[in-house]
């Protein structure tokens, strides 16, 4: 006699069985889905857990927590730290767990690395790479967002401004080296090296701008140097230099003349336009505002602390641009011959190379 083969069912099937059981009863659901009635009863008891777990999960395996109350308090602490934008490491979790155990008078609680990772798995926590610097939201940010939207809507209706005349600009800080922060490597290796030219701290700035209809304005790049590069630079990109390699009031006026005026219909500026920019100091000086108005444009300043909600380039362009730029850098690093200094250090990419990366990205 052949042994009975056992079947396993995923969470989506179990939830379906629970829905049928609620409507028609446990026995009817078991007959309809060809399962044992005791299984339906057990699934109904597990309904809350099944609704929260992945739909493809088939079983709740693993050890249950020995100290569920301690772990609940610890989870609240982790959530509080992350809500405040503070980083949390596994070592901090272990130390905090020991502190809570002492307060709860729990004996023989070691809070080792293995327990820490089991705790993280039970509480759906994982180690993540930082995606962006935390921005402190103002207390009245919702009201500021509402007022911003209302102002833009009023001006677009008042002057019949279309998508071609709504322009957003933003500065993107960059470096000559763009290495990944993580890489695939042999487990257990004592060191994980990533090859660079050693110029990952040599900064420059790229200024991007686009219209609401999706048209791109010529990019501007600001290098940190006193004199202009002697290299023959590409057309289609505006190159500037200053001691800080960052947007300044004078450079902002040059951007208005050399990039902003290149948009469709921007040279004669017959149509009213909206220029959306953040509240950086170089954007909001009186002389810059006057220069924008001379271009028959209305400066629309994004309230401080709300760019992650209101800056279109921040939300959907800059990240993709940086990723494409990193691809160009990696291609350059892995192909062609490189020049070296007398001490054996690889020289950084030329200004021509960087400008070409930006145009391609």
Tab-separated table of C-alpha atoms in Angstrom:
chain	number	residue	atom	x	y	z
A	1	UNK	CA	0.000	0.000	0.000
A	2	UNK	CA	1.406	3.339	-1.082
A	3	UNK	CA	1.871	5.944	1.677
A	4	UNK	CA	-0.556	8.849	1.612
A	5	UNK	CA	1.061	11.867	0.016
A	6	UNK	CA	0.649	15.060	2.016
A	7	UNK	CA	-0.123	18.342	0.281
A	8	UNK	CA	0.905	21.852	1.286
A	9	UNK	CA	-1.158	24.946	0.600
A	10	UNK	CA	-0.060	28.562	0.363
A	11	UNK	CA	-1.596	31.466	2.288
A	12	UNK	CA	-3.753	32.668	-0.636
A	13	UNK	CA	-5.434	29.231	-0.878
A	14	UNK	CA	-6.005	29.146	2.893
A	15	UNK	CA	-7.581	32.610	2.871
A	16	UNK	CA	-9.854	31.506	0.029
A	17	UNK	CA	-10.894	28.479	2.082
A	18	UNK	CA	-11.598	30.748	5.071
A	19	UNK	CA	-13.861	32.991	2.946
A	20	UNK	CA	-15.803	29.957	1.701
A	21	UNK	CA	-16.078	28.593	5.267
A	22	UNK	CA	-17.454	31.890	6.572
A	23	UNK	CA	-20.154	31.897	3.890
A	24	UNK	CA	-21.035	28.179	3.674
A	25	UNK	CA	-19.528	26.537	6.777
A	26	UNK	CA	-16.393	24.514	7.518
A	27	UNK	CA	-17.673	21.174	6.235
A	28	UNK	CA	-18.946	22.620	2.949
A	29	UNK	CA	-15.665	24.471	2.384
A	30	UNK	CA	-13.678	21.270	3.039
A	31	UNK	CA	-15.800	19.316	0.496
A	32	UNK	CA	-15.631	22.089	-2.093
A	33	UNK	CA	-11.828	22.451	-1.896
A	34	UNK	CA	-11.065	18.748	-1.245
A	35	UNK	CA	-9.325	19.260	2.084
A	36	UNK	CA	-9.838	17.969	5.603
A	37	UNK	CA	-12.334	19.865	7.773
A	38	UNK	CA	-9.828	20.058	10.647
A	39	UNK	CA	-7.492	21.961	8.340
A	40	UNK	CA	-10.177	24.556	7.632
A	41	UNK	CA	-10.777	25.008	11.363
A	42	UNK	CA	-7.045	25.454	11.976
A	43	UNK	CA	-6.725	27.969	9.122
A	44	UNK	CA	-9.601	29.987	10.543
A	45	UNK	CA	-7.732	30.261	13.847
A	46	UNK	CA	-4.672	31.477	11.924
A	47	UNK	CA	-6.583	34.024	9.849
A	48	UNK	CA	-4.856	37.159	11.246
A	49	UNK	CA	-1.391	35.691	10.690
A	50	UNK	CA	-2.302	34.515	7.184
A	51	UNK	CA	-3.527	37.983	6.205
A	52	UNK	CA	-0.204	39.556	7.232
A	53	UNK	CA	2.198	36.997	5.757
A	54	UNK	CA	3.261	36.739	2.052
A	55	UNK	CA	0.552	35.083	-0.073
A	56	UNK	CA	3.005	32.426	-1.282
A	57	UNK	CA	3.987	31.312	2.264
A	58	UNK	CA	2.967	27.728	2.980
A	59	UNK	CA	3.863	27.142	6.620
A	60	UNK	CA	4.737	29.003	9.816
A	61	UNK	CA	8.090	27.440	10.592
A	62	UNK	CA	10.716	28.541	13.084
A	63	UNK	CA	10.912	28.896	16.848
A	64	UNK	CA	8.392	31.047	18.612
A	65	UNK	CA	9.674	33.859	20.758
A	66	UNK	CA	10.665	32.908	24.302
A	67	UNK	CA	10.067	36.494	25.479
A	68	UNK	CA	7.267	37.983	23.336
A	69	UNK	CA	6.691	40.932	25.681
A	70	UNK	CA	10.363	41.910	25.541
A	71	UNK	CA	10.339	41.699	21.753
A	72	UNK	CA	7.207	43.850	21.511
A	73	UNK	CA	8.849	46.562	23.636
A	74	UNK	CA	12.030	46.290	21.566
A	75	UNK	CA	10.076	46.542	18.306
A	76	UNK	CA	8.403	49.737	19.561
A	77	UNK	CA	11.851	51.141	20.380
A	78	UNK	CA	13.178	50.330	16.890
A	79	UNK	CA	10.110	51.950	15.258
A	80	UNK	CA	10.541	55.058	17.431
A	81	UNK	CA	14.219	55.366	16.458
A	82	UNK	CA	13.464	54.985	12.741
A	83	UNK	CA	10.520	57.402	12.878
A	84	UNK	CA	12.984	60.001	14.172
A	85	UNK	CA	15.340	59.309	11.245
A	86	UNK	CA	17.984	57.681	13.481
A	87	UNK	CA	19.930	54.640	12.326
A	88	UNK	CA	19.646	51.334	14.206
A	89	UNK	CA	22.313	48.620	14.070
A	90	UNK	CA	22.089	44.985	15.157
A	91	UNK	CA	24.567	45.750	17.976
A	92	UNK	CA	22.249	48.496	19.267
A	93	UNK	CA	19.321	46.059	19.153
A	94	UNK	CA	21.276	43.503	21.200
A	95	UNK	CA	22.329	46.077	23.811
A	96	UNK	CA	18.803	47.480	24.101
A	97	UNK	CA	17.373	43.955	24.425
A	98	UNK	CA	19.702	43.249	27.359
A	99	UNK	CA	18.644	46.512	29.025
A	100	UNK	CA	14.948	45.641	28.631
A	101	UNK	CA	15.623	42.098	29.945
A	102	UNK	CA	17.190	43.538	33.103
A	103	UNK	CA	14.232	45.886	33.589
A	104	UNK	CA	11.813	42.955	33.170
A	105	UNK	CA	13.996	40.767	35.442
A	106	UNK	CA	14.410	38.103	32.754
A	107	UNK	CA	17.331	35.833	33.644
A	108	UNK	CA	19.722	33.999	31.303
A	109	UNK	CA	18.846	36.203	28.339
A	110	UNK	CA	21.996	36.566	26.214
A	111	UNK	CA	20.640	38.499	23.177
A	112	UNK	CA	23.228	36.981	20.846
A	113	UNK	CA	23.595	37.614	17.094
A	114	UNK	CA	21.482	34.553	16.156
A	115	UNK	CA	18.633	35.674	18.427
A	116	UNK	CA	18.888	39.182	16.934
A	117	UNK	CA	18.383	37.949	13.373
A	118	UNK	CA	15.508	35.671	14.443
A	119	UNK	CA	13.909	38.655	16.186
A	120	UNK	CA	14.292	40.741	13.009
A	121	UNK	CA	12.716	37.991	10.929
A	122	UNK	CA	9.775	37.660	13.326
A	123	UNK	CA	9.187	41.435	13.274
A	124	UNK	CA	9.704	41.835	9.496
A	125	UNK	CA	12.883	43.903	9.945
A	126	UNK	CA	15.975	43.821	7.735
A	127	UNK	CA	19.270	45.643	7.180
A	128	UNK	CA	18.774	48.325	4.529
A	129	UNK	CA	21.025	50.761	2.691
A	130	UNK	CA	20.170	54.414	3.228
A	131	UNK	CA	18.129	55.724	0.274
A	132	UNK	CA	18.211	59.450	1.024
A	133	UNK	CA	19.114	61.854	3.762
A	134	UNK	CA	16.229	62.408	6.128
A	135	UNK	CA	14.584	65.793	5.677
A	136	UNK	CA	12.941	67.418	8.666
A	137	UNK	CA	9.332	68.208	7.771
A	138	UNK	CA	7.964	71.501	9.110
A	139	UNK	CA	5.049	71.241	11.536
A	140	UNK	CA	2.685	72.912	9.041
A	141	UNK	CA	3.981	71.095	5.943
A	142	UNK	CA	0.523	69.934	4.832
A	143	UNK	CA	-0.766	73.504	4.816
A	144	UNK	CA	2.350	74.640	2.897
A	145	UNK	CA	1.831	71.923	0.277
A	146	UNK	CA	-1.822	72.911	-0.100
A	147	UNK	CA	-0.934	76.611	-0.492
A	148	UNK	CA	1.782	75.778	-3.032
A	149	UNK	CA	-0.635	73.757	-5.180
A	150	UNK	CA	-3.237	76.515	-4.938
A	151	UNK	CA	-0.707	79.185	-6.016
A	152	UNK	CA	0.442	77.144	-9.040
A	153	UNK	CA	-3.148	76.387	-10.073
A	154	UNK	CA	-4.162	80.056	-9.749
A	155	UNK	CA	-1.231	81.316	-11.856
A	156	UNK	CA	-1.641	78.685	-14.584
A	157	UNK	CA	-5.321	79.553	-14.972
A	158	UNK	CA	-4.763	83.311	-14.732
A	159	UNK	CA	-2.106	83.363	-17.490
A	160	UNK	CA	-3.248	80.271	-19.480
A	161	UNK	CA	0.094	78.574	-18.854
A	162	UNK	CA	0.503	75.174	-20.499
A	163	UNK	CA	2.869	72.252	-19.714
A	164	UNK	CA	5.568	73.655	-22.052
A	165	UNK	CA	5.744	76.806	-19.898
A	166	UNK	CA	6.073	75.069	-16.489
A	167	UNK	CA	9.759	74.445	-15.807
A	168	UNK	CA	11.441	72.769	-12.841
A	169	UNK	CA	15.188	73.104	-12.147
A	170	UNK	CA	17.368	71.464	-9.518
A	171	UNK	CA	21.037	70.971	-8.655
A	172	UNK	CA	22.482	67.456	-8.390
A	173	UNK	CA	25.702	67.125	-6.329
A	174	UNK	CA	28.073	64.608	-7.958
A	175	UNK	CA	31.623	63.278	-7.649
A	176	UNK	CA	34.221	62.127	-10.206
A	177	UNK	CA	33.945	58.569	-8.836
A	178	UNK	CA	30.546	56.898	-8.444
A	179	UNK	CA	31.223	53.482	-6.848
A	180	UNK	CA	28.462	51.215	-5.573
A	181	UNK	CA	27.989	51.110	-1.812
A	182	UNK	CA	27.355	47.332	-1.931
A	183	UNK	CA	28.643	44.529	-4.146
A	184	UNK	CA	28.344	40.754	-4.541
A	185	UNK	CA	31.358	39.101	-2.883
A	186	UNK	CA	32.460	35.784	-1.382
A	187	UNK	CA	30.837	35.194	1.995
A	188	UNK	CA	33.300	35.483	4.853
A	189	UNK	CA	35.855	37.637	3.020
A	190	UNK	CA	37.682	39.845	5.531
A	191	UNK	CA	37.783	42.839	3.160
A	192	UNK	CA	35.612	43.879	0.209
A	193	UNK	CA	37.446	46.262	-2.127
A	194	UNK	CA	35.947	48.442	-4.863
A	195	UNK	CA	38.326	49.956	-7.391
A	196	UNK	CA	38.133	53.748	-7.869
A	197	UNK	CA	40.466	56.537	-8.969
A	198	UNK	CA	40.446	57.901	-5.405
A	199	UNK	CA	38.359	60.947	-6.335
A	200	UNK	CA	35.047	59.958	-4.744
A	201	UNK	CA	35.268	63.145	-2.658
A	202	UNK	CA	36.058	65.493	-5.556
A	203	UNK	CA	32.733	67.238	-5.999
A	204	UNK	CA	31.030	69.106	-8.802
A	205	UNK	CA	27.426	70.094	-9.505
A	206	UNK	CA	25.089	69.322	-12.389
A	207	UNK	CA	22.054	71.554	-12.953
A	208	UNK	CA	19.098	69.810	-14.588
A	209	UNK	CA	15.822	71.309	-15.787
A	210	UNK	CA	12.787	70.056	-17.677
A	211	UNK	CA	9.292	71.204	-18.606
A	212	UNK	CA	6.054	69.652	-17.405
A	213	UNK	CA	5.588	68.300	-20.951
A	214	UNK	CA	8.842	66.327	-20.621
A	215	UNK	CA	11.221	68.474	-22.707
A	216	UNK	CA	14.773	68.727	-21.338
A	217	UNK	CA	16.729	71.956	-21.110
A	218	UNK	CA	20.500	71.944	-21.740
A	219	UNK	CA	22.329	70.754	-18.599
A	220	UNK	CA	24.873	72.918	-16.805
A	221	UNK	CA	27.885	71.537	-14.939
A	222	UNK	CA	29.789	73.569	-12.322
A	223	UNK	CA	33.331	72.338	-11.638
A	224	UNK	CA	35.251	73.193	-8.465
A	225	UNK	CA	38.180	75.169	-9.926
A	226	UNK	CA	39.264	78.728	-10.668
A	227	UNK	CA	39.945	78.562	-14.427
A	228	UNK	CA	37.962	77.031	-17.249
A	229	UNK	CA	39.155	73.607	-18.492
A	230	UNK	CA	41.444	73.838	-21.528
A	231	UNK	CA	39.867	70.774	-23.125
A	232	UNK	CA	37.543	71.028	-26.110
A	233	UNK	CA	34.157	70.487	-24.468
A	234	UNK	CA	31.025	69.099	-26.086
A	235	UNK	CA	28.189	71.178	-27.466
A	236	UNK	CA	24.799	70.906	-25.740
A	237	UNK	CA	26.190	71.346	-22.222
A	238	UNK	CA	27.076	74.584	-20.422
A	239	UNK	CA	30.249	74.461	-18.297
A	240	UNK	CA	30.987	76.913	-15.456
A	241	UNK	CA	33.591	76.995	-12.691
A	242	UNK	CA	33.860	78.539	-9.240
A	243	UNK	CA	35.805	77.983	-6.020
A	244	UNK	CA	33.036	75.899	-4.413
A	245	UNK	CA	31.748	73.933	-7.401
A	246	UNK	CA	28.202	74.858	-6.384
A	247	UNK	CA	25.346	77.114	-7.488
A	248	UNK	CA	25.956	80.781	-6.651
A	249	UNK	CA	23.932	83.911	-7.383
A	250	UNK	CA	26.070	84.874	-10.399
A	251	UNK	CA	25.980	81.355	-11.846
A	252	UNK	CA	22.196	81.310	-11.409
A	253	UNK	CA	21.885	84.405	-13.614
A	254	UNK	CA	24.134	82.749	-16.206
A	255	UNK	CA	21.926	79.651	-16.102
A	256	UNK	CA	18.894	81.840	-16.857
A	257	UNK	CA	20.683	83.333	-19.868
A	258	UNK	CA	22.332	80.217	-21.293
A	259	UNK	CA	20.016	77.321	-20.337
A	260	UNK	CA	16.595	78.648	-19.364
A	261	UNK	CA	16.334	80.764	-22.525
A	262	UNK	CA	16.987	77.637	-24.670
A	263	UNK	CA	13.579	76.121	-23.887
A	264	UNK	CA	10.974	76.220	-26.712
A	265	UNK	CA	9.804	79.831	-26.997
A	266	UNK	CA	12.173	80.892	-24.233
A	267	UNK	CA	14.437	83.207	-26.235
A	268	UNK	CA	11.750	85.804	-27.022
A	269	UNK	CA	9.762	84.867	-23.846
A	270	UNK	CA	6.437	85.939	-25.309
A	271	UNK	CA	4.449	83.471	-23.206
A	272	UNK	CA	4.211	83.662	-19.438
A	273	UNK	CA	6.037	80.801	-17.710
A	274	UNK	CA	6.391	79.298	-14.227
A	275	UNK	CA	9.872	78.473	-12.957
A	276	UNK	CA	9.639	76.011	-10.049
A	277	UNK	CA	12.735	75.871	-7.823
A	278	UNK	CA	13.654	75.110	-4.231
A	279	UNK	CA	14.403	77.680	-1.533
A	280	UNK	CA	18.191	77.576	-1.913
A	281	UNK	CA	19.736	80.979	-1.180
A	282	UNK	CA	21.081	81.469	-4.731
A	283	UNK	CA	17.531	81.000	-6.124
A	284	UNK	CA	15.700	83.546	-3.992
A	285	UNK	CA	17.874	86.667	-3.903
A	286	UNK	CA	16.154	89.832	-5.124
A	287	UNK	CA	18.466	90.181	-8.140
A	288	UNK	CA	17.730	86.593	-9.244
A	289	UNK	CA	13.974	87.089	-8.824
A	290	UNK	CA	14.202	90.239	-10.963
A	291	UNK	CA	16.173	88.350	-13.623
A	292	UNK	CA	13.467	85.641	-13.685
A	293	UNK	CA	10.718	88.243	-14.046
A	294	UNK	CA	12.588	89.859	-16.965
A	295	UNK	CA	12.263	86.511	-18.714
A	296	UNK	CA	8.462	86.922	-18.441
A	297	UNK	CA	8.439	84.155	-15.830
A	298	UNK	CA	6.994	83.777	-12.357
A	299	UNK	CA	9.368	82.297	-9.725
A	300	UNK	CA	7.581	79.563	-7.761
A	301	UNK	CA	9.631	78.722	-4.666
A	302	UNK	CA	9.061	75.331	-3.034
A	303	UNK	CA	8.633	75.787	0.759
A	304	UNK	CA	11.621	74.625	2.790
A	305	UNK	CA	11.430	71.012	3.948
A	306	UNK	CA	8.820	69.920	1.372
A	307	UNK	CA	10.964	69.182	-1.703
A	308	UNK	CA	10.431	65.420	-1.363
A	309	UNK	CA	6.727	66.070	-2.025
A	310	UNK	CA	6.868	69.040	-4.422
A	311	UNK	CA	10.159	68.873	-6.394
A	312	UNK	CA	9.410	66.849	-9.582
A	313	UNK	CA	13.101	66.300	-10.401
A	314	UNK	CA	13.748	64.984	-6.877
A	315	UNK	CA	10.777	62.645	-7.061
A	316	UNK	CA	11.192	61.020	-10.478
A	317	UNK	CA	14.311	62.173	-12.401
A	318	UNK	CA	17.432	62.649	-10.272
A	319	UNK	CA	17.682	59.058	-9.060
A	320	UNK	CA	17.384	57.654	-12.602
A	321	UNK	CA	19.915	60.230	-13.813
A	322	UNK	CA	22.458	59.196	-11.148
A	323	UNK	CA	21.943	55.505	-11.957
A	324	UNK	CA	22.573	56.152	-15.671
A	325	UNK	CA	25.626	58.250	-14.782
A	326	UNK	CA	27.017	55.407	-12.644
A	327	UNK	CA	26.679	53.042	-15.628
A	328	UNK	CA	28.756	55.466	-17.726
A	329	UNK	CA	31.413	55.684	-14.975
A	330	UNK	CA	31.591	51.890	-14.582
A	331	UNK	CA	31.969	51.494	-18.364
A	332	UNK	CA	34.805	54.016	-18.330
A	333	UNK	CA	36.497	52.259	-15.380
A	334	UNK	CA	36.398	48.831	-17.047
A	335	UNK	CA	37.379	49.789	-20.604
A	336	UNK	CA	40.237	51.601	-22.297
A	337	UNK	CA	43.672	52.552	-21.019
A	338	UNK	CA	44.061	54.886	-18.027
A	339	UNK	CA	46.838	57.325	-17.199
A	340	UNK	CA	48.637	57.305	-13.831
A	341	UNK	CA	50.524	59.802	-11.701
A	342	UNK	CA	54.209	59.322	-10.802
A	343	UNK	CA	53.133	57.788	-7.486
A	344	UNK	CA	50.989	55.194	-9.300
A	345	UNK	CA	47.553	56.681	-8.640
A	346	UNK	CA	45.017	56.505	-11.431
A	347	UNK	CA	44.043	59.917	-12.771
A	348	UNK	CA	40.384	60.901	-12.576
A	349	UNK	CA	38.154	61.126	-15.634
A	350	UNK	CA	38.705	64.162	-17.837
A	351	UNK	CA	36.241	67.039	-17.960
A	352	UNK	CA	35.333	65.955	-21.498
A	353	UNK	CA	34.514	62.451	-20.258
A	354	UNK	CA	32.338	63.794	-17.428
A	355	UNK	CA	30.430	66.118	-19.778
A	356	UNK	CA	29.807	63.212	-22.157
A	357	UNK	CA	28.520	61.044	-19.273
A	358	UNK	CA	26.065	63.790	-18.321
A	359	UNK	CA	24.819	64.235	-21.893
A	360	UNK	CA	24.372	60.466	-22.292
A	361	UNK	CA	22.639	60.072	-18.924
